[in-house]
Amino acid sequence: MVLNVILGFVIPMVVGCWILRKNLDLLLIFFPFGVATSTVFNNIGFNYYWYLVPEYTNRSFSALPFDIGLFPMAGCLMIYYIYKHRAHPWLAAIISAFVLTSIEWIAKENGKVSYFNGWNILWSYISYLIPMIMAYVYYLIFFKVFQARKSH
């Protein structure tokens, strides 16, 4: 579990906060959405499609560092590159999902992740792509509402 905390929480938070240090508002706005999205997807997944080492009675507990670290930070970084660097949203979502899938593939190859009930790496990619698209849609809605309130 120490490895999960270091790789899933500590490193992503240090790197992400350093990159976003001048845009902490993006973290405050989008990080909670990422935590919620990651938790929902992982709770479904751990009950029906995969498990992560170490395995506990609460199957999703081993993913907690990732749910409050890597996954929401990846979404925040994607939004940052769209917002600050004018990255193409679809390309940013596709690349973000690919990076997360690559990390999972490495974990799977090292015996840290196992699939069942027909799950595979392509489904993992889709399960990362959907939340990235959801984060972008949330970004659009949030700023549209914020702009509308600002103009009143």
GROMACS .gro file of C-alpha atoms in nm:
model
  152
    1MET     CA    1   0.000   0.000   0.000
    2VAL     CA    2   0.296   0.232   0.060
    3LEU     CA    3   0.381   0.207  -0.310
    4ASN     CA    4   0.020   0.296  -0.401
    5VAL     CA    5   0.038   0.604  -0.176
    6ILE     CA    6   0.370   0.718  -0.323
    7LEU     CA    7   0.283   0.650  -0.689
    8GLY     CA    8  -0.088   0.728  -0.671
    9PHE     CA    9  -0.091   1.028  -0.438
   10VAL     CA   10   0.243   1.181  -0.335
   11ILE     CA   11   0.416   1.204  -0.673
   12PRO     CA   12   0.105   1.322  -0.867
   13MET     CA   13   0.025   1.585  -0.601
   14VAL     CA   14   0.380   1.722  -0.586
   15VAL     CA   15   0.422   1.732  -0.965
   16GLY     CA   16   0.068   1.855  -1.031
   17CYS     CA   17   0.077   2.127  -0.766
   18TRP     CA   18   0.416   2.243  -0.895
   19ILE     CA   19   0.283   2.268  -1.253
   20LEU     CA   20  -0.041   2.433  -1.137
   21ARG     CA   21   0.121   2.655  -0.871
   22LYS     CA   22   0.012   2.974  -1.050
   23ASN     CA   23  -0.331   2.832  -1.132
   24LEU     CA   24  -0.446   2.687  -0.803
   25ASP     CA   25  -0.799   2.802  -0.883
   26LEU     CA   26  -0.815   2.521  -1.142
   27LEU     CA   27  -0.731   2.272  -0.866
   28LEU     CA   28  -0.999   2.413  -0.637
   29ILE     CA   29  -1.260   2.400  -0.913
   30PHE     CA   30  -1.182   2.072  -1.090
   31PHE     CA   31  -1.006   1.849  -0.836
   32PRO     CA   32  -1.326   1.764  -0.640
   33PHE     CA   33  -1.500   1.671  -0.966
   34GLY     CA   34  -1.208   1.442  -1.049
   35VAL     CA   35  -1.220   1.275  -0.707
   36ALA     CA   36  -1.593   1.213  -0.740
   37THR     CA   37  -1.565   1.079  -1.095
   38SER     CA   38  -1.269   0.855  -1.013
   39THR     CA   39  -1.438   0.716  -0.703
   40VAL     CA   40  -1.756   0.629  -0.892
   41PHE     CA   41  -1.573   0.461  -1.182
   42ASN     CA   42  -1.340   0.269  -0.950
   43ASN     CA   43  -1.615   0.152  -0.716
   44ILE     CA   44  -1.804   0.007  -1.010
   45GLY     CA   45  -1.487  -0.138  -1.161
   46PHE     CA   46  -1.360  -0.302  -0.844
   47ASN     CA   47  -1.690  -0.477  -0.794
   48TYR     CA   48  -1.725  -0.606  -1.150
   49TYR     CA   49  -1.409  -0.582  -1.361
   50TRP     CA   50  -1.069  -0.550  -1.190
   51TYR     CA   51  -0.869  -0.557  -0.870
   52LEU     CA   52  -0.553  -0.388  -0.756
   53VAL     CA   53  -0.277  -0.517  -0.531
   54PRO     CA   54  -0.287  -0.512  -0.233
   55GLU     CA   55  -0.642  -0.645  -0.213
   56TYR     CA   56  -0.852  -0.562   0.093
   57THR     CA   57  -1.202  -0.658   0.210
   58ASN     CA   58  -1.311  -0.324   0.068
   59ARG     CA   59  -1.182  -0.387  -0.284
   60SER     CA   60  -1.158  -0.020  -0.381
   61PHE     CA   61  -0.947   0.077  -0.075
   62SER     CA   62  -0.620   0.002  -0.255
   63ALA     CA   63  -0.716   0.258  -0.521
   64LEU     CA   64  -0.788   0.536  -0.271
   65PRO     CA   65  -0.450   0.709  -0.325
   66PHE     CA   66  -0.521   0.711  -0.700
   67ASP     CA   67  -0.878   0.837  -0.648
   68ILE     CA   68  -0.755   1.136  -0.446
   69GLY     CA   69  -0.427   1.187  -0.633
   70LEU     CA   70  -0.335   1.067  -0.980
   71PHE     CA   71  -0.676   1.053  -1.149
   72PRO     CA   72  -0.817   1.392  -1.042
   73MET     CA   73  -0.477   1.555  -1.095
   74ALA     CA   74  -0.464   1.414  -1.449
   75GLY     CA   75  -0.800   1.578  -1.518
   76CYS     CA   76  -0.682   1.908  -1.371
   77LEU     CA   77  -0.367   1.900  -1.583
   78MET     CA   78  -0.573   1.827  -1.893
   79ILE     CA   79  -0.798   2.127  -1.819
   80TYR     CA   80  -0.489   2.339  -1.751
   81TYR     CA   81  -0.343   2.259  -2.094
   82ILE     CA   82  -0.675   2.330  -2.262
   83TYR     CA   83  -0.727   2.656  -2.070
   84LYS     CA   84  -0.375   2.801  -2.059
   85HIS     CA   85  -0.206   2.650  -2.363
   86ARG     CA   86  -0.510   2.625  -2.591
   87ALA     CA   87  -0.464   2.253  -2.641
   88HIS     CA   88  -0.732   2.097  -2.858
   89PRO     CA   89  -0.985   1.949  -2.610
   90TRP     CA   90  -1.039   1.617  -2.788
   91LEU     CA   91  -0.668   1.565  -2.840
   92ALA     CA   92  -0.601   1.654  -2.475
   93ALA     CA   93  -0.864   1.402  -2.360
   94ILE     CA   94  -0.731   1.131  -2.592
   95ILE     CA   95  -0.370   1.187  -2.479
   96SER     CA   96  -0.465   1.204  -2.109
   97ALA     CA   97  -0.659   0.878  -2.135
   98PHE     CA   98  -0.369   0.718  -2.323
   99VAL     CA   99  -0.117   0.821  -2.055
  100LEU     CA  100  -0.337   0.682  -1.777
  101THR     CA  101  -0.396   0.362  -1.974
  102SER     CA  102  -0.021   0.326  -2.028
  103ILE     CA  103   0.039   0.359  -1.654
  104GLU     CA  104  -0.227   0.094  -1.590
  105TRP     CA  105  -0.076  -0.135  -1.854
  106ILE     CA  106   0.262  -0.111  -1.679
  107ALA     CA  107   0.092  -0.196  -1.348
  108LYS     CA  108  -0.089  -0.487  -1.513
  109GLU     CA  109   0.230  -0.622  -1.666
  110ASN     CA  110   0.391  -0.608  -1.320
  111GLY     CA  111   0.107  -0.802  -1.158
  112LYS     CA  112  -0.042  -0.506  -0.969
  113VAL     CA  113  -0.371  -0.498  -1.163
  114SER     CA  114  -0.583  -0.794  -1.274
  115TYR     CA  115  -0.895  -0.800  -1.490
  116PHE     CA  116  -1.198  -1.029  -1.487
  117ASN     CA  117  -1.546  -1.050  -1.648
  118GLY     CA  118  -1.408  -0.970  -1.993
  119TRP     CA  119  -1.233  -0.645  -1.898
  120ASN     CA  120  -0.925  -0.555  -2.103
  121ILE     CA  121  -0.690  -0.264  -2.168
  122LEU     CA  122  -0.920  -0.119  -2.438
  123TRP     CA  123  -1.206  -0.097  -2.186
  124SER     CA  124  -0.961   0.068  -1.947
  125TYR     CA  125  -0.879   0.329  -2.211
  126ILE     CA  126  -1.250   0.399  -2.258
  127SER     CA  127  -1.297   0.418  -1.880
  128TYR     CA  128  -1.030   0.691  -1.870
  129LEU     CA  129  -1.151   0.872  -2.182
  130ILE     CA  130  -1.510   0.910  -2.059
  131PRO     CA  131  -1.414   1.094  -1.737
  132MET     CA  132  -1.175   1.318  -1.933
  133ILE     CA  133  -1.459   1.413  -2.166
  134MET     CA  134  -1.683   1.463  -1.863
  135ALA     CA  135  -1.420   1.694  -1.709
  136TYR     CA  136  -1.407   1.900  -2.027
  137VAL     CA  137  -1.786   1.927  -2.042
  138TYR     CA  138  -1.784   2.030  -1.675
  139TYR     CA  139  -1.521   2.292  -1.762
  140LEU     CA  140  -1.742   2.432  -2.040
  141ILE     CA  141  -2.052   2.439  -1.819
  142PHE     CA  142  -1.866   2.587  -1.522
  143PHE     CA  143  -1.715   2.875  -1.717
  144LYS     CA  144  -2.037   2.940  -1.907
  145VAL     CA  145  -2.228   2.970  -1.579
  146PHE     CA  146  -1.947   3.174  -1.422
  147GLN     CA  147  -1.936   3.412  -1.720
  148ALA     CA  148  -2.315   3.451  -1.713
  149ARG     CA  149  -2.313   3.538  -1.342
  150LYS     CA  150  -2.020   3.774  -1.388
  151SER     CA  151  -2.206   3.976  -1.651
  152HIS     CA  152  -2.505   4.040  -1.420
   0.00000   0.00000   0.00000
